[in-house]
Amino acid sequence: MTLITSWVESANSADTDFPLNNLPYGVFSTDALEPRCGVAIGDMVLDVAALEEAGLITLSEDAVFDVPYWNDVMELGPDAWEALRARLVSMLSNGSADQAEVTPFLIAMDGVRLHMPLVVSEYTDFYAGRNHATNVGTMFRGAENALPPNWLHIPIGYNGRASTVVVSGTDITRPWGQLKAPDAEVPRFAPCRRLDIELEIGAIVGTSTDMGDRITVGQADKMIFGYVLLNDWSARDIQAWEYQPLGPFQAKAFATSISPWIVTRAALEPFRTSTPEREKDLLPYLREPGPMLYDIDLSVIMQPEGGKQEVIARTNYNEMYYSAAQQLTHHASSGCAMNAGDLLGSGTISGPEKSQRGSLLELSWGGKEPMTLSSGETRTFIEDGDTMILTGHAKGEGYRIGFGACEGTILPATPDNFDA
Ligand code: MN
């Protein structure tokens, strides 16, 4: 696949995250414009709400872009998604007859504010990276019991909180919780001291299923509207005390950040790749009809307050053991209804090497092996004032499909207010 050239010059640069091949969907506002749907192209945002109002894009009888979310477009279904992409490619391609009419609807990206691109219906997080599960299991339960007995058969997940999914750039306040040191008799309630990230990809479900419906992996794949970068902020000390027997709860509930642009399944199509060979055969309902993962390079960047950005890990989405389509199939397998706007976290993406680990828990091996930054500072977990940034892109010939950044800065815990 090669670059599709655009009359928007900045979209033809090999370095842009947003060439014409990408066309990711976000929600933006300016001093003059209320939050509305937009499409990233090079260093510009295309105001599709205004294009719709001007009659240059029509997806349905009712307006679908003049709202601060893409859920209405999702609910129109895959044929409409395809029609929208085809229309956008046609109007933005080099030599398009629409250039003069469309030009007034482009706004410089550095002049807009980005918002949550969707209303998250529900959020489910999985645990589908084998290297991550093995590392964490080894730390928490020992090498002998690293992978739980169900892990090679089920994409393990838990129901998370949609209420605290926030867009990149939102500050994250250090959470309070129950902490219990191994040698302490009872827990105490205090600010988290082992605050962490999880590098993940979020899949956005674009069509719904009814209660009682089951779906194949092939059907599930077609239900996915697009993907975002996802940081599943994690309080490891809260998690270690609370997680048995029902899994994480408050350790994960305080915040999840996503990147502001939904990269569509269509844009990622040329980068499909397969899940790894199975150590144990999967049950038939989880078998994939074709390649369901994507080759997406991912980085974790840390920036201490007042310091410079530093890459602390690099890995790839192709390290997952289960794909988003398999996770969605499993999620619906009991008859659980899935909704447009459902967000599925992949699980932490770690490669086999130490430099490829997608969490500080793994990078510092439970805090035992501090990382040294180029400034000489060391880190085991995240300090107040640190900014954590995830980036990702799939590499084509002379272009890349980028996600933009998913970042958040940690603010100090709120003061103690439990004196009463
Ligand atoms: Mn997670």
Coordinates of C-alpha atoms and ligand atoms in Angstrom, one line a residue:
M1 CA 0.0 0.0 0.0
T2 CA 1.4 3.4 -0.9
L3 CA 0.5 7.0 0.0
I4 CA -2.7 8.4 -1.5
T5 CA -1.7 12.0 -2.2
S6 CA -3.9 14.9 -1.1
W7 CA -4.1 18.6 -2.1
V8 CA -3.7 19.2 1.7
E9 CA 0.1 19.4 1.4
S10 CA 1.0 18.5 5.0
A11 CA -0.9 15.2 4.5
N12 CA 1.8 14.0 2.1
S13 CA 4.7 14.2 4.5
A14 CA 6.2 10.8 5.5
D15 CA 6.2 12.1 9.1
T16 CA 2.6 13.0 9.5
D17 CA 0.4 10.7 11.6
F18 CA -2.6 11.7 9.4
P19 CA -2.1 11.1 5.7
L20 CA -5.1 10.6 3.4
N21 CA -4.8 6.9 4.0
N22 CA -5.6 7.4 7.7
L23 CA -8.6 9.9 8.1
P24 CA -9.2 9.3 11.8
Y25 CA -12.3 10.6 13.5
G26 CA -12.2 13.0 16.5
V27 CA -14.2 15.7 18.3
F28 CA -12.9 19.3 18.4
S29 CA -13.9 22.8 19.3
T30 CA -12.5 26.3 18.8
D31 CA -13.2 29.7 20.5
A32 CA -15.9 30.1 17.8
L33 CA -17.2 26.5 17.4
E34 CA -18.9 24.2 19.9
P35 CA -17.5 20.6 20.1
R36 CA -18.3 18.7 16.9
C37 CA -17.1 15.9 14.7
G38 CA -13.8 16.4 12.8
V39 CA -11.4 14.4 10.6
A40 CA -7.6 14.8 10.9
I41 CA -5.8 15.4 7.6
G42 CA -2.1 16.4 7.8
D43 CA -1.8 19.3 10.2
M44 CA -5.5 20.3 9.7
V45 CA -8.9 19.3 11.0
L46 CA -11.7 19.0 8.5
D47 CA -15.0 20.3 10.0
V48 CA -17.4 17.6 8.8
A49 CA -20.3 19.1 10.8
A50 CA -20.0 22.3 8.7
L51 CA -19.6 20.2 5.5
E52 CA -22.8 18.4 6.3
E53 CA -24.6 21.6 7.0
A54 CA -23.3 23.0 3.6
G55 CA -24.7 19.8 1.9
L56 CA -21.2 18.6 0.8
I57 CA -21.5 15.3 2.9
T58 CA -24.8 13.5 3.4
L59 CA -24.8 10.2 5.4
S60 CA -28.4 10.1 6.5
E61 CA -31.5 12.2 6.6
D62 CA -30.7 13.5 10.0
A63 CA -27.5 15.4 10.8
V64 CA -24.9 13.1 12.5
F65 CA -21.8 15.3 12.8
D66 CA -23.0 18.3 14.7
V67 CA -22.7 16.5 18.0
P68 CA -19.7 15.9 20.3
Y69 CA -19.4 12.2 19.6
W70 CA -19.2 9.7 16.7
N71 CA -21.8 7.3 18.2
D72 CA -24.5 8.4 15.7
V73 CA -22.2 7.6 12.8
M74 CA -21.4 4.2 14.3
E75 CA -25.1 3.4 14.6
L76 CA -25.6 3.9 10.9
G77 CA -23.5 0.7 10.3
P78 CA -20.6 -0.5 8.2
D79 CA -22.1 0.5 4.8
A80 CA -22.4 4.1 6.0
W81 CA -18.8 4.0 7.4
E82 CA -17.6 2.9 4.0
A83 CA -19.5 5.5 2.2
L84 CA -18.1 8.3 4.5
R85 CA -14.6 7.1 4.0
A86 CA -15.0 7.0 0.2
R87 CA -16.5 10.5 0.2
L88 CA -13.6 11.9 2.3
V89 CA -11.0 10.2 0.1
S90 CA -12.6 11.6 -3.0
M91 CA -12.9 15.2 -1.8
L92 CA -9.4 15.3 -0.3
S93 CA -7.5 13.5 -3.1
N94 CA -5.1 15.4 -5.3
G95 CA -7.0 16.8 -8.3
S96 CA -10.4 16.6 -6.6
A97 CA -13.0 18.8 -8.1
D98 CA -14.2 19.6 -4.6
Q99 CA -11.0 21.4 -3.5
A100 CA -12.3 24.9 -3.7
E101 CA -15.5 24.1 -1.9
V102 CA -13.9 22.1 0.8
T103 CA -10.9 24.4 1.6
P104 CA -12.9 26.8 3.8
F105 CA -13.8 23.9 6.1
L106 CA -10.1 23.1 7.1
I107 CA -8.9 24.4 10.4
A108 CA -5.3 24.3 11.6
M109 CA -4.9 21.6 14.2
D110 CA -2.8 23.7 16.5
G111 CA -5.8 26.0 17.0
V112 CA -8.3 23.4 18.1
R113 CA -9.1 21.7 21.4
L114 CA -9.7 18.0 21.2
H115 CA -12.4 16.2 23.2
M116 CA -13.5 12.6 23.9
P117 CA -14.3 11.3 20.4
L118 CA -17.2 9.1 21.5
V119 CA -19.6 8.5 24.4
V120 CA -18.2 5.3 25.9
S121 CA -21.1 3.0 26.6
E122 CA -19.2 0.6 28.7
Y123 CA -15.6 -0.3 29.2
T124 CA -14.1 -3.7 29.5
D125 CA -10.4 -4.4 29.9
F126 CA -8.7 -7.6 28.9
Y127 CA -5.5 -9.4 29.9
A128 CA -4.6 -10.8 26.6
G129 CA -0.8 -10.2 26.3
R130 CA 1.1 -13.3 27.1
N131 CA 4.4 -11.6 28.0
H132 CA 2.6 -9.2 30.3
A133 CA 0.5 -12.0 32.0
T134 CA 3.6 -14.1 32.4
N135 CA 5.6 -11.3 33.9
V136 CA 2.9 -10.1 36.3
G137 CA 1.9 -13.7 37.2
T138 CA 5.6 -14.5 38.0
M139 CA 5.8 -11.4 40.3
F140 CA 2.5 -12.0 42.1
R141 CA 2.3 -15.8 42.3
G142 CA 5.7 -17.2 41.3
A143 CA 7.0 -18.6 38.0
E144 CA 5.3 -21.9 38.5
N145 CA 1.8 -20.3 38.6
A146 CA 2.5 -17.4 36.3
L147 CA -0.3 -18.1 33.7
P148 CA -3.6 -19.1 35.3
P149 CA -4.9 -22.4 34.0
N150 CA -7.7 -20.7 32.0
W151 CA -5.4 -18.2 30.3
L152 CA -4.6 -20.2 27.1
H153 CA -8.3 -20.9 26.6
I154 CA -10.1 -17.7 27.5
P155 CA -9.4 -14.0 26.8
I156 CA -9.6 -13.0 30.5
G157 CA -11.3 -9.6 31.1
Y158 CA -13.1 -7.6 33.8
N159 CA -15.8 -5.0 33.5
G160 CA -14.2 -1.6 34.0
R161 CA -15.7 1.9 34.4
A162 CA -16.8 4.0 31.4
S163 CA -17.4 6.9 33.8
T164 CA -13.7 7.7 34.2
V165 CA -12.5 7.2 30.6
V166 CA -10.9 10.5 29.6
V167 CA -9.3 12.0 26.5
S168 CA -5.5 12.5 26.2
G169 CA -4.4 15.7 27.9
T170 CA -6.6 15.2 30.9
D171 CA -4.6 15.5 34.2
I172 CA -4.9 12.4 36.4
T173 CA -5.0 12.8 40.2
R174 CA -3.1 10.2 42.2
P175 CA -5.8 7.9 43.8
W176 CA -6.3 7.0 47.4
G177 CA -6.9 3.4 48.4
Q178 CA -6.5 0.6 50.8
L179 CA -2.8 -0.4 50.9
K180 CA -1.4 -3.3 52.9
A181 CA 2.3 -3.8 53.2
P182 CA 3.2 -7.6 53.2
D183 CA 4.5 -7.3 56.8
A184 CA 1.6 -5.2 58.1
E185 CA -1.3 -6.8 60.0
V186 CA -4.0 -4.5 58.7
P187 CA -4.4 -2.2 55.7
R188 CA -4.3 1.6 55.8
F189 CA -6.1 4.2 53.6
A190 CA -3.5 6.4 51.9
P191 CA -2.5 7.8 48.5
C192 CA -1.2 5.1 46.0
R193 CA 2.5 4.8 46.0
R194 CA 2.9 2.4 43.1
L195 CA 1.2 4.3 40.4
D196 CA 1.6 2.8 36.9
I197 CA 0.5 2.8 33.3
E198 CA -0.6 0.0 31.0
L199 CA 0.1 0.4 27.3
E200 CA -2.9 -0.9 25.5
I201 CA -4.9 -0.5 22.3
G202 CA -8.7 0.1 22.7
A203 CA -11.1 -1.3 20.2
I204 CA -14.4 0.6 19.7
V205 CA -17.4 -1.5 19.0
G206 CA -19.5 0.2 16.3
T207 CA -22.6 -1.9 16.0
S208 CA -24.8 -3.5 18.7
T209 CA -25.9 -7.0 19.5
D210 CA -29.1 -8.0 21.3
M211 CA -29.2 -9.9 24.6
G212 CA -28.9 -13.6 23.8
D213 CA -27.0 -13.1 20.5
R214 CA -23.8 -14.9 19.9
I215 CA -21.3 -13.8 17.2
T216 CA -18.5 -15.4 15.3
V217 CA -15.0 -13.9 15.2
G218 CA -15.5 -12.8 11.6
Q219 CA -18.7 -11.0 12.5
A220 CA -17.1 -9.4 15.5
D221 CA -14.3 -8.1 13.4
K222 CA -16.8 -6.3 11.1
M223 CA -18.5 -4.8 14.2
I224 CA -15.3 -2.9 15.2
F225 CA -15.5 0.8 14.2
G226 CA -11.9 1.6 15.0
Y227 CA -9.0 1.7 17.4
V228 CA -7.4 4.2 19.9
L229 CA -4.4 4.1 22.1
L230 CA -5.4 3.4 25.7
N231 CA -3.6 3.9 29.0
D232 CA -5.1 1.8 31.7
W233 CA -3.7 3.7 34.7
S234 CA -3.1 1.2 37.5
A235 CA -2.5 1.5 41.2
R236 CA -0.4 -1.5 41.9
D237 CA -0.4 -1.4 45.7
I238 CA -4.2 -1.1 45.7
Q239 CA -4.5 -3.9 43.1
A240 CA -2.2 -6.3 45.0
W241 CA -4.4 -6.2 48.1
E242 CA -7.9 -6.1 46.5
Y243 CA -7.6 -8.3 43.4
Q244 CA -8.5 -11.7 44.7
P245 CA -10.9 -13.3 44.0
L246 CA -12.9 -10.9 41.6
G247 CA -10.0 -9.1 39.9
P248 CA -9.1 -5.4 39.9
F249 CA -11.6 -2.8 41.2
Q250 CA -10.5 0.6 42.6
A251 CA -6.9 0.0 41.3
K252 CA -8.2 0.6 37.8
A253 CA -11.4 2.5 38.3
F254 CA -10.0 6.0 38.9
A255 CA -8.9 6.8 35.3
T256 CA -8.4 5.4 31.8
S257 CA -7.0 7.7 29.1
I258 CA -7.5 7.3 25.3
S259 CA -6.0 9.1 22.3
P260 CA -8.3 11.6 20.7
W261 CA -8.5 10.2 17.2
I262 CA -10.4 7.0 16.3
V263 CA -8.3 5.2 13.7
T264 CA -10.7 3.2 11.5
R265 CA -10.5 -0.5 10.8
A266 CA -10.4 0.5 7.1
A267 CA -7.2 2.6 7.6
L268 CA -5.5 -0.3 9.3
E269 CA -6.5 -3.0 6.8
P270 CA -3.1 -3.1 5.0
F271 CA -1.4 -3.9 8.3
R272 CA -3.3 -7.0 9.3
T273 CA -1.2 -9.8 10.9
S274 CA -2.0 -13.0 12.7
T275 CA -2.1 -13.9 16.3
P276 CA 0.7 -16.4 17.3
E277 CA 0.5 -20.1 17.0
R278 CA -1.7 -21.6 19.7
E279 CA -0.1 -23.6 22.4
K280 CA -3.5 -25.2 23.1
D281 CA -6.2 -25.4 20.5
L282 CA -8.9 -22.8 21.0
L283 CA -12.6 -23.8 21.2
P284 CA -14.2 -23.5 17.8
Y285 CA -16.2 -20.3 18.7
L286 CA -12.9 -18.4 19.2
R287 CA -11.1 -19.5 16.0
E288 CA -10.2 -16.8 13.6
P289 CA -11.1 -16.9 9.9
G290 CA -8.1 -14.8 9.0
P291 CA -5.5 -12.4 10.4
M292 CA -7.1 -10.3 13.1
L293 CA -4.2 -8.3 14.7
Y294 CA -2.3 -5.3 13.2
D295 CA 1.3 -4.4 12.9
I296 CA 1.4 -1.2 15.0
D297 CA 4.6 0.1 16.5
L298 CA 4.0 1.4 20.0
S299 CA 6.1 3.5 22.4
V300 CA 5.9 4.6 26.0
I301 CA 7.4 8.0 26.8
M302 CA 8.1 9.5 30.2
Q303 CA 8.6 13.2 30.9
P304 CA 9.4 14.3 34.4
E305 CA 8.1 17.7 35.4
G306 CA 10.3 20.3 33.7
G307 CA 12.4 17.5 32.1
K308 CA 12.6 16.1 28.6
Q309 CA 10.6 13.3 26.9
E310 CA 12.3 10.0 27.0
V311 CA 11.2 6.7 25.4
I312 CA 11.2 4.0 28.1
A313 CA 9.7 1.1 26.1
R314 CA 8.9 0.1 22.5
T315 CA 6.8 -2.8 21.5
N316 CA 4.1 -3.8 18.9
Y317 CA 0.4 -4.7 18.9
N318 CA 1.3 -7.9 17.1
E319 CA 2.5 -9.3 20.5
M320 CA -1.1 -10.0 21.6
Y321 CA -2.2 -13.6 22.0
Y322 CA -5.9 -12.7 21.5
S323 CA -7.3 -10.2 19.0
A324 CA -10.0 -7.6 19.7
A325 CA -12.4 -9.6 17.5
Q326 CA -11.8 -12.7 19.7
Q327 CA -12.3 -10.6 22.8
L328 CA -15.6 -9.2 21.4
T329 CA -16.8 -12.7 20.4
H330 CA -16.0 -14.0 23.9
H331 CA -17.7 -11.0 25.5
A332 CA -20.9 -11.8 23.7
S333 CA -20.6 -15.5 24.1
S334 CA -22.9 -15.8 27.1
G335 CA -25.6 -13.7 25.4
C336 CA -24.2 -10.4 26.9
A337 CA -25.5 -7.5 24.8
M338 CA -22.8 -5.3 23.2
N339 CA -23.4 -1.7 22.3
A340 CA -22.1 0.9 19.8
G341 CA -19.6 2.8 21.8
D342 CA -18.4 -0.1 23.9
L343 CA -14.7 0.2 24.5
L344 CA -12.5 -3.0 24.8
G345 CA -9.0 -2.6 26.2
S346 CA -6.5 -5.1 24.7
G347 CA -4.6 -5.8 27.9
T348 CA -1.1 -4.6 28.4
I349 CA 1.1 -5.0 25.4
S350 CA 4.6 -6.2 26.3
G351 CA 7.2 -7.8 24.0
P352 CA 9.6 -10.6 25.2
E353 CA 12.6 -8.2 25.9
K354 CA 12.9 -6.0 28.9
S355 CA 12.9 -2.8 26.8
Q356 CA 9.5 -3.9 25.3
R357 CA 7.5 -4.0 28.5
G358 CA 4.3 -1.9 28.5
S359 CA 4.1 -1.2 32.3
L360 CA 6.5 0.2 34.9
L361 CA 5.6 -2.8 37.1
E362 CA 7.4 -5.0 34.5
L363 CA 10.1 -2.4 33.6
S364 CA 11.1 -2.0 37.2
W365 CA 10.3 -5.7 38.1
G366 CA 7.9 -4.8 40.9
G367 CA 10.0 -1.8 42.0
K368 CA 13.2 -3.9 42.5
E369 CA 15.1 -2.7 39.5
P370 CA 14.7 1.1 39.2
M371 CA 15.1 2.7 35.7
T372 CA 17.6 5.5 35.3
L373 CA 16.6 8.3 33.1
S374 CA 19.1 10.3 31.0
S375 CA 18.9 13.1 33.6
G376 CA 20.2 10.7 36.2
E377 CA 16.8 10.6 38.0
T378 CA 15.5 7.1 38.8
R379 CA 12.0 5.7 38.7
T380 CA 10.3 2.6 39.8
F381 CA 6.7 4.0 39.6
I382 CA 5.2 7.3 38.5
E383 CA 6.0 10.4 40.6
D384 CA 3.8 13.5 40.9
G385 CA 4.3 15.8 38.0
D386 CA 5.4 13.1 35.6
T387 CA 3.7 13.0 32.2
M388 CA 3.2 9.6 30.6
I389 CA 2.8 9.5 26.8
L390 CA 1.8 6.6 24.5
T391 CA 2.3 6.8 20.8
G392 CA 1.7 4.4 18.0
H393 CA 1.7 4.1 14.2
A394 CA 1.6 1.5 11.5
K395 CA 4.3 1.9 8.8
G396 CA 3.4 1.9 5.1
E397 CA 5.6 2.7 2.1
G398 CA 6.4 6.4 2.5
Y399 CA 3.6 7.1 5.0
R400 CA 2.3 6.0 8.4
I401 CA -1.0 5.5 10.0
G402 CA -0.6 7.3 13.3
F403 CA -2.8 7.5 16.4
G404 CA -1.6 10.9 17.8
A405 CA -0.5 10.9 21.4
C406 CA -2.3 9.5 24.5
E407 CA -0.9 11.5 27.4
G408 CA -1.6 12.4 31.0
T409 CA 0.1 14.2 33.8
I410 CA -0.1 13.0 37.4
L411 CA -1.2 15.5 40.0
P412 CA -0.6 15.0 43.7
A413 CA -3.3 13.2 45.7
T414 CA -6.1 15.3 47.2
P415 CA -5.5 16.2 50.9
D416 CA -6.7 14.0 53.6
N417 CA -10.3 14.8 54.5
F418 CA -11.2 11.9 56.7
D419 CA -10.6 13.5 60.1
A420 CA -14.2 13.8 61.1
Ligands
MN1 MN -5.3 -3.2 31.7

